[in-house]
């Protein structure tokens, strides 16, 4: 097999995630108009050698050969990625699993996993000559986009619910972005973003409505594999709103299998965790259809309040292919999870991360997770950003 330097992208084209129609990667793209579905970046089969990673920097761009930015001068990085993988020994024993891992994304620049997706997406925006980006957000994605746009010299507009944390609103403005607040939830913000983008020509960075945030988020999957010596866990539990991280990890696992980077052909069972106040994906998993009358409610885990995720079809495909499942947790479960992890492991999880931990406990109780298994929980952000 041929190899290339990790500084050269092997990206070749984009495809519709539903029908496979090819789209040009060298032009501005949003989503696949043929099927109204997300676009996925494809790579040309000239694969980097895993052994060469030893010479790469310990951040997201160590996987540059499998990222879609062609000119290294366009990379906009705050040294995001390569976040800690904690082994929770006390909880491994308490809940009788072989190993319980916590991937802590709260230490990323701007305090959340959103830094991954926005680093790559804004880098690609720079490469494509985009001058103004706009995003609807529950909070963290807006902060991340504002930071990366500031470094790239790209104008940024952020639309978020008025109920979002004040600290995040201040963060967005500190980075020089224009902040617009909306009465409602993220889908209401999304409608306004579409209107503003149409009127101004700003590029819409909405979740899964452009192809490159997914590519940044998939590095979470690459890191989990590398940090566990290329042996994937049996189960990955992921707090899910728009689903970019879930879909991205699954894409990463497929790419690594193709490149023969993994020590086993077995991939994890993927688990979606949502709050009882907004669980559209769990309803679809359990009932096999969308609840058209669904109305979201407020949650302390505001990143999970995504009532109409654009990539629902791709998320359901991941759950089906991985033989995974979905779990609903209560607001009280989330609060208890924050305290339990903090007082036992000395880690302060975001409400979304605590939701994943609460989901883990429920799956252990149901014997869906077995005693010999290795489980990875993803904490998507920093507790400090919610206060």
PDB file of C-alpha atoms in Angstrom, residues 10-192:
ATOM      1  CA  UNK A  10      -5.787  12.540   0.776  1.00  0.00           C
ATOM      2  CA  UNK A  11      -9.269  14.047   0.380  1.00  0.00           C
ATOM      3  CA  UNK A  12     -10.581  13.610  -3.148  1.00  0.00           C
ATOM      4  CA  UNK A  13     -14.314  14.390  -3.313  1.00  0.00           C
ATOM      5  CA  UNK A  14     -17.594  14.612  -1.423  1.00  0.00           C
ATOM      6  CA  UNK A  15     -20.496  12.185  -1.654  1.00  0.00           C
ATOM      7  CA  UNK A  16     -24.143  12.285  -0.678  1.00  0.00           C
ATOM      8  CA  UNK A  17     -24.492  10.183   2.474  1.00  0.00           C
ATOM      9  CA  UNK A  18     -27.696   8.694   1.083  1.00  0.00           C
ATOM     10  CA  UNK A  19     -27.207   7.937  -2.625  1.00  0.00           C
ATOM     11  CA  UNK A  20     -23.461   8.425  -3.167  1.00  0.00           C
ATOM     12  CA  UNK A  21     -23.698  11.211  -5.742  1.00  0.00           C
ATOM     13  CA  UNK A  22     -20.318  12.950  -6.105  1.00  0.00           C
ATOM     14  CA  UNK A  23     -19.808  16.631  -5.286  1.00  0.00           C
ATOM     15  CA  UNK A  24     -16.731  18.805  -5.943  1.00  0.00           C
ATOM     16  CA  UNK A  25     -14.556  19.267  -2.859  1.00  0.00           C
ATOM     17  CA  UNK A  26     -12.832  22.316  -4.385  1.00  0.00           C
ATOM     18  CA  UNK A  27     -16.044  24.355  -4.437  1.00  0.00           C
ATOM     19  CA  UNK A  28     -18.181  25.688  -1.601  1.00  0.00           C
ATOM     20  CA  UNK A  29     -20.691  23.013  -0.606  1.00  0.00           C
ATOM     21  CA  UNK A  30     -23.405  22.772   2.009  1.00  0.00           C
ATOM     22  CA  UNK A  31     -25.378  19.510   1.936  1.00  0.00           C
ATOM     23  CA  UNK A  32     -26.428  17.096  -0.802  1.00  0.00           C
ATOM     24  CA  UNK A  33     -29.263  18.761  -2.692  1.00  0.00           C
ATOM     25  CA  UNK A  34     -30.058  15.471  -4.445  1.00  0.00           C
ATOM     26  CA  UNK A  35     -31.391  13.822  -1.263  1.00  0.00           C
ATOM     27  CA  UNK A  36     -31.414  16.681   1.267  1.00  0.00           C
ATOM     28  CA  UNK A  37     -28.833  14.750   3.308  1.00  0.00           C
ATOM     29  CA  UNK A  38     -25.327  15.470   4.673  1.00  0.00           C
ATOM     30  CA  UNK A  39     -22.224  15.303   2.503  1.00  0.00           C
ATOM     31  CA  UNK A  40     -19.315  13.056   3.506  1.00  0.00           C
ATOM     32  CA  UNK A  41     -15.674  13.646   2.563  1.00  0.00           C
ATOM     33  CA  UNK A  42     -14.022  10.742   0.756  1.00  0.00           C
ATOM     34  CA  UNK A  43     -10.293   9.973   0.543  1.00  0.00           C
ATOM     35  CA  UNK A  44      -8.393   8.664  -2.443  1.00  0.00           C
ATOM     36  CA  UNK A  45      -6.985   5.401  -1.113  1.00  0.00           C
ATOM     37  CA  UNK A  46      -3.411   6.639  -0.710  1.00  0.00           C
ATOM     38  CA  UNK A  47      -3.194   6.062   3.006  1.00  0.00           C
ATOM     39  CA  UNK A  48      -0.803   7.382   5.647  1.00  0.00           C
ATOM     40  CA  UNK A  49       1.253   4.905   7.637  1.00  0.00           C
ATOM     41  CA  UNK A  50       0.153   4.627  11.248  1.00  0.00           C
ATOM     42  CA  UNK A  51       3.786   4.403  12.350  1.00  0.00           C
ATOM     43  CA  UNK A  52       4.453   7.929  11.070  1.00  0.00           C
ATOM     44  CA  UNK A  53       2.138   9.406  13.694  1.00  0.00           C
ATOM     45  CA  UNK A  54       5.018   9.294  16.170  1.00  0.00           C
ATOM     46  CA  UNK A  55       6.483  12.331  14.389  1.00  0.00           C
ATOM     47  CA  UNK A  56       3.250  14.325  14.362  1.00  0.00           C
ATOM     48  CA  UNK A  57       2.141  17.031  16.828  1.00  0.00           C
ATOM     49  CA  UNK A  58      -0.108  16.016  19.696  1.00  0.00           C
ATOM     50  CA  UNK A  59      -3.235  17.784  18.521  1.00  0.00           C
ATOM     51  CA  UNK A  60      -5.985  17.274  15.971  1.00  0.00           C
ATOM     52  CA  UNK A  61      -3.826  18.039  12.951  1.00  0.00           C
ATOM     53  CA  UNK A  62      -1.630  14.976  13.547  1.00  0.00           C
ATOM     54  CA  UNK A  63      -4.267  13.289  11.345  1.00  0.00           C
ATOM     55  CA  UNK A  64      -3.924  15.904   8.580  1.00  0.00           C
ATOM     56  CA  UNK A  65      -3.660  13.276   5.829  1.00  0.00           C
ATOM     57  CA  UNK A  66      -7.222  12.234   6.673  1.00  0.00           C
ATOM     58  CA  UNK A  67      -8.535  15.792   6.894  1.00  0.00           C
ATOM     59  CA  UNK A  68      -9.812  17.877   3.948  1.00  0.00           C
ATOM     60  CA  UNK A  69      -7.477  20.911   4.045  1.00  0.00           C
ATOM     61  CA  UNK A  70      -4.965  20.809   1.192  1.00  0.00           C
ATOM     62  CA  UNK A  71      -2.700  23.768   1.994  1.00  0.00           C
ATOM     63  CA  UNK A  72      -1.133  23.651   5.463  1.00  0.00           C
ATOM     64  CA  UNK A  73      -1.055  27.462   5.580  1.00  0.00           C
ATOM     65  CA  UNK A  74      -4.851  27.415   5.741  1.00  0.00           C
ATOM     66  CA  UNK A  75      -4.968  25.395   8.951  1.00  0.00           C
ATOM     67  CA  UNK A  76      -6.507  27.391  11.774  1.00  0.00           C
ATOM     68  CA  UNK A  77      -5.476  25.695  14.997  1.00  0.00           C
ATOM     69  CA  UNK A  78      -5.533  26.478  18.704  1.00  0.00           C
ATOM     70  CA  UNK A  79      -3.924  23.074  19.399  1.00  0.00           C
ATOM     71  CA  UNK A  80      -7.271  21.391  19.871  1.00  0.00           C
ATOM     72  CA  UNK A  81      -7.596  17.661  20.339  1.00  0.00           C
ATOM     73  CA  UNK A  82      -5.543  14.905  21.933  1.00  0.00           C
ATOM     74  CA  UNK A  83      -7.563  15.374  25.099  1.00  0.00           C
ATOM     75  CA  UNK A  84      -7.124  13.123  28.164  1.00  0.00           C
ATOM     76  CA  UNK A  85      -8.455   9.575  28.294  1.00  0.00           C
ATOM     77  CA  UNK A  86      -9.078   8.893  31.980  1.00  0.00           C
ATOM     78  CA  UNK A  87      -9.518   5.397  33.386  1.00  0.00           C
ATOM     79  CA  UNK A  88     -12.182   5.576  36.102  1.00  0.00           C
ATOM     80  CA  UNK A  89     -10.923   2.732  38.288  1.00  0.00           C
ATOM     81  CA  UNK A  90     -13.370   3.292  41.156  1.00  0.00           C
ATOM     82  CA  UNK A  91     -16.386   3.266  38.876  1.00  0.00           C
ATOM     83  CA  UNK A  92     -15.033   0.311  36.905  1.00  0.00           C
ATOM     84  CA  UNK A  93     -15.113  -1.660  40.154  1.00  0.00           C
ATOM     85  CA  UNK A  94     -18.393  -0.202  41.429  1.00  0.00           C
ATOM     86  CA  UNK A  95     -20.315  -0.979  38.243  1.00  0.00           C
ATOM     87  CA  UNK A  96     -18.478  -4.243  37.534  1.00  0.00           C
ATOM     88  CA  UNK A  97     -17.056  -3.522  34.090  1.00  0.00           C
ATOM     89  CA  UNK A  98     -13.552  -4.342  32.926  1.00  0.00           C
ATOM     90  CA  UNK A  99     -12.579  -0.727  32.212  1.00  0.00           C
ATOM     91  CA  UNK A 100     -14.588   2.491  32.259  1.00  0.00           C
ATOM     92  CA  UNK A 101     -12.873   5.269  30.319  1.00  0.00           C
ATOM     93  CA  UNK A 102     -13.746   8.953  30.180  1.00  0.00           C
ATOM     94  CA  UNK A 103     -12.662  10.940  27.131  1.00  0.00           C
ATOM     95  CA  UNK A 104     -12.522  14.492  28.480  1.00  0.00           C
ATOM     96  CA  UNK A 105     -13.260  17.019  25.741  1.00  0.00           C
ATOM     97  CA  UNK A 106     -13.742  19.829  28.235  1.00  0.00           C
ATOM     98  CA  UNK A 107     -10.035  20.710  28.063  1.00  0.00           C
ATOM     99  CA  UNK A 108     -10.213  21.688  24.383  1.00  0.00           C
ATOM    100  CA  UNK A 109      -9.762  25.349  23.391  1.00  0.00           C
ATOM    101  CA  UNK A 110     -13.012  27.214  24.192  1.00  0.00           C
ATOM    102  CA  UNK A 111     -13.880  24.382  26.571  1.00  0.00           C
ATOM    103  CA  UNK A 112     -15.698  21.840  24.425  1.00  0.00           C
ATOM    104  CA  UNK A 113     -15.508  19.240  21.670  1.00  0.00           C
ATOM    105  CA  UNK A 114     -16.913  21.845  19.267  1.00  0.00           C
ATOM    106  CA  UNK A 115     -13.341  23.081  18.810  1.00  0.00           C
ATOM    107  CA  UNK A 116     -12.564  20.002  16.722  1.00  0.00           C
ATOM    108  CA  UNK A 117     -15.250  20.560  14.141  1.00  0.00           C
ATOM    109  CA  UNK A 118     -14.827  24.303  13.926  1.00  0.00           C
ATOM    110  CA  UNK A 119     -11.039  24.132  13.588  1.00  0.00           C
ATOM    111  CA  UNK A 120     -11.387  22.050  10.437  1.00  0.00           C
ATOM    112  CA  UNK A 121     -14.497  23.807   9.111  1.00  0.00           C
ATOM    113  CA  UNK A 122     -13.029  27.300   9.477  1.00  0.00           C
ATOM    114  CA  UNK A 123      -9.729  26.113   7.996  1.00  0.00           C
ATOM    115  CA  UNK A 124     -11.633  24.842   4.971  1.00  0.00           C
ATOM    116  CA  UNK A 125     -13.664  28.053   4.836  1.00  0.00           C
ATOM    117  CA  UNK A 126     -10.409  29.995   4.624  1.00  0.00           C
ATOM    118  CA  UNK A 127      -9.157  27.672   1.889  1.00  0.00           C
ATOM    119  CA  UNK A 128     -12.363  28.203  -0.103  1.00  0.00           C
ATOM    120  CA  UNK A 129     -12.273  31.982   0.291  1.00  0.00           C
ATOM    121  CA  UNK A 130     -15.307  32.316   2.574  1.00  0.00           C
ATOM    122  CA  UNK A 131     -15.367  35.716   4.306  1.00  0.00           C
ATOM    123  CA  UNK A 132     -18.391  35.492   6.649  1.00  0.00           C
ATOM    124  CA  UNK A 133     -19.697  32.506   8.626  1.00  0.00           C
ATOM    125  CA  UNK A 134     -22.937  32.240  10.575  1.00  0.00           C
ATOM    126  CA  UNK A 135     -24.028  29.522  12.987  1.00  0.00           C
ATOM    127  CA  UNK A 136     -27.059  28.589  15.104  1.00  0.00           C
ATOM    128  CA  UNK A 137     -25.968  27.221  18.456  1.00  0.00           C
ATOM    129  CA  UNK A 138     -27.066  26.241  21.922  1.00  0.00           C
ATOM    130  CA  UNK A 139     -23.790  27.789  23.063  1.00  0.00           C
ATOM    131  CA  UNK A 140     -20.494  25.948  22.693  1.00  0.00           C
ATOM    132  CA  UNK A 141     -20.365  25.816  18.889  1.00  0.00           C
ATOM    133  CA  UNK A 142     -20.876  29.563  18.785  1.00  0.00           C
ATOM    134  CA  UNK A 143     -17.963  30.158  21.122  1.00  0.00           C
ATOM    135  CA  UNK A 144     -15.724  27.840  19.133  1.00  0.00           C
ATOM    136  CA  UNK A 145     -16.627  29.316  15.749  1.00  0.00           C
ATOM    137  CA  UNK A 146     -16.062  32.828  17.076  1.00  0.00           C
ATOM    138  CA  UNK A 147     -12.558  31.921  18.249  1.00  0.00           C
ATOM    139  CA  UNK A 148     -11.488  30.214  15.030  1.00  0.00           C
ATOM    140  CA  UNK A 149     -13.003  32.944  12.860  1.00  0.00           C
ATOM    141  CA  UNK A 150     -11.103  35.519  14.916  1.00  0.00           C
ATOM    142  CA  UNK A 151      -7.824  33.744  14.247  1.00  0.00           C
ATOM    143  CA  UNK A 152      -8.676  33.236  10.561  1.00  0.00           C
ATOM    144  CA  UNK A 153      -9.769  36.844  10.016  1.00  0.00           C
ATOM    145  CA  UNK A 154     -13.266  35.735   8.994  1.00  0.00           C
ATOM    146  CA  UNK A 155     -16.404  37.639  10.019  1.00  0.00           C
ATOM    147  CA  UNK A 156     -18.601  35.646  12.435  1.00  0.00           C
ATOM    148  CA  UNK A 157     -22.281  35.850  13.363  1.00  0.00           C
ATOM    149  CA  UNK A 158     -23.695  33.657  16.133  1.00  0.00           C
ATOM    150  CA  UNK A 159     -27.409  33.053  16.727  1.00  0.00           C
ATOM    151  CA  UNK A 160     -28.312  31.430  20.056  1.00  0.00           C
ATOM    152  CA  UNK A 161     -31.265  31.085  22.438  1.00  0.00           C
ATOM    153  CA  UNK A 162     -31.644  33.784  25.074  1.00  0.00           C
ATOM    154  CA  UNK A 163     -31.605  30.970  27.658  1.00  0.00           C
ATOM    155  CA  UNK A 164     -27.983  30.051  26.834  1.00  0.00           C
ATOM    156  CA  UNK A 165     -25.351  30.567  29.525  1.00  0.00           C
ATOM    157  CA  UNK A 166     -24.240  34.178  29.994  1.00  0.00           C
ATOM    158  CA  UNK A 167     -20.573  33.140  30.062  1.00  0.00           C
ATOM    159  CA  UNK A 168     -20.876  31.731  26.532  1.00  0.00           C
ATOM    160  CA  UNK A 169     -22.592  34.879  25.262  1.00  0.00           C
ATOM    161  CA  UNK A 170     -19.744  36.958  26.694  1.00  0.00           C
ATOM    162  CA  UNK A 171     -17.217  34.573  25.133  1.00  0.00           C
ATOM    163  CA  UNK A 172     -18.740  35.008  21.671  1.00  0.00           C
ATOM    164  CA  UNK A 173     -18.614  38.792  21.941  1.00  0.00           C
ATOM    165  CA  UNK A 174     -15.087  38.784  23.373  1.00  0.00           C
ATOM    166  CA  UNK A 175     -13.901  37.041  20.187  1.00  0.00           C
ATOM    167  CA  UNK A 176     -15.480  39.830  18.138  1.00  0.00           C
ATOM    168  CA  UNK A 177     -18.439  37.926  16.709  1.00  0.00           C
ATOM    169  CA  UNK A 178     -21.888  39.444  16.263  1.00  0.00           C
ATOM    170  CA  UNK A 179     -24.331  37.848  18.727  1.00  0.00           C
ATOM    171  CA  UNK A 180     -28.048  37.547  17.978  1.00  0.00           C
ATOM    172  CA  UNK A 181     -30.325  36.143  20.685  1.00  0.00           C
ATOM    173  CA  UNK A 182     -33.605  34.356  19.942  1.00  0.00           C
ATOM    174  CA  UNK A 183     -36.620  33.452  22.048  1.00  0.00           C
ATOM    175  CA  UNK A 184     -36.783  29.690  21.517  1.00  0.00           C
ATOM    176  CA  UNK A 185     -34.530  26.695  20.904  1.00  0.00           C
ATOM    177  CA  UNK A 186     -31.761  25.916  18.444  1.00  0.00           C
ATOM    178  CA  UNK A 187     -34.156  24.997  15.616  1.00  0.00           C
ATOM    179  CA  UNK A 188     -35.640  28.500  15.931  1.00  0.00           C
ATOM    180  CA  UNK A 189     -32.108  29.895  15.670  1.00  0.00           C
ATOM    181  CA  UNK A 190     -31.561  27.748  12.596  1.00  0.00           C
ATOM    182  CA  UNK A 191     -34.510  29.325  10.796  1.00  0.00           C
ATOM    183  CA  UNK A 192     -33.119  32.804  11.386  1.00  0.00           C
TER     184      UNK A 192
END
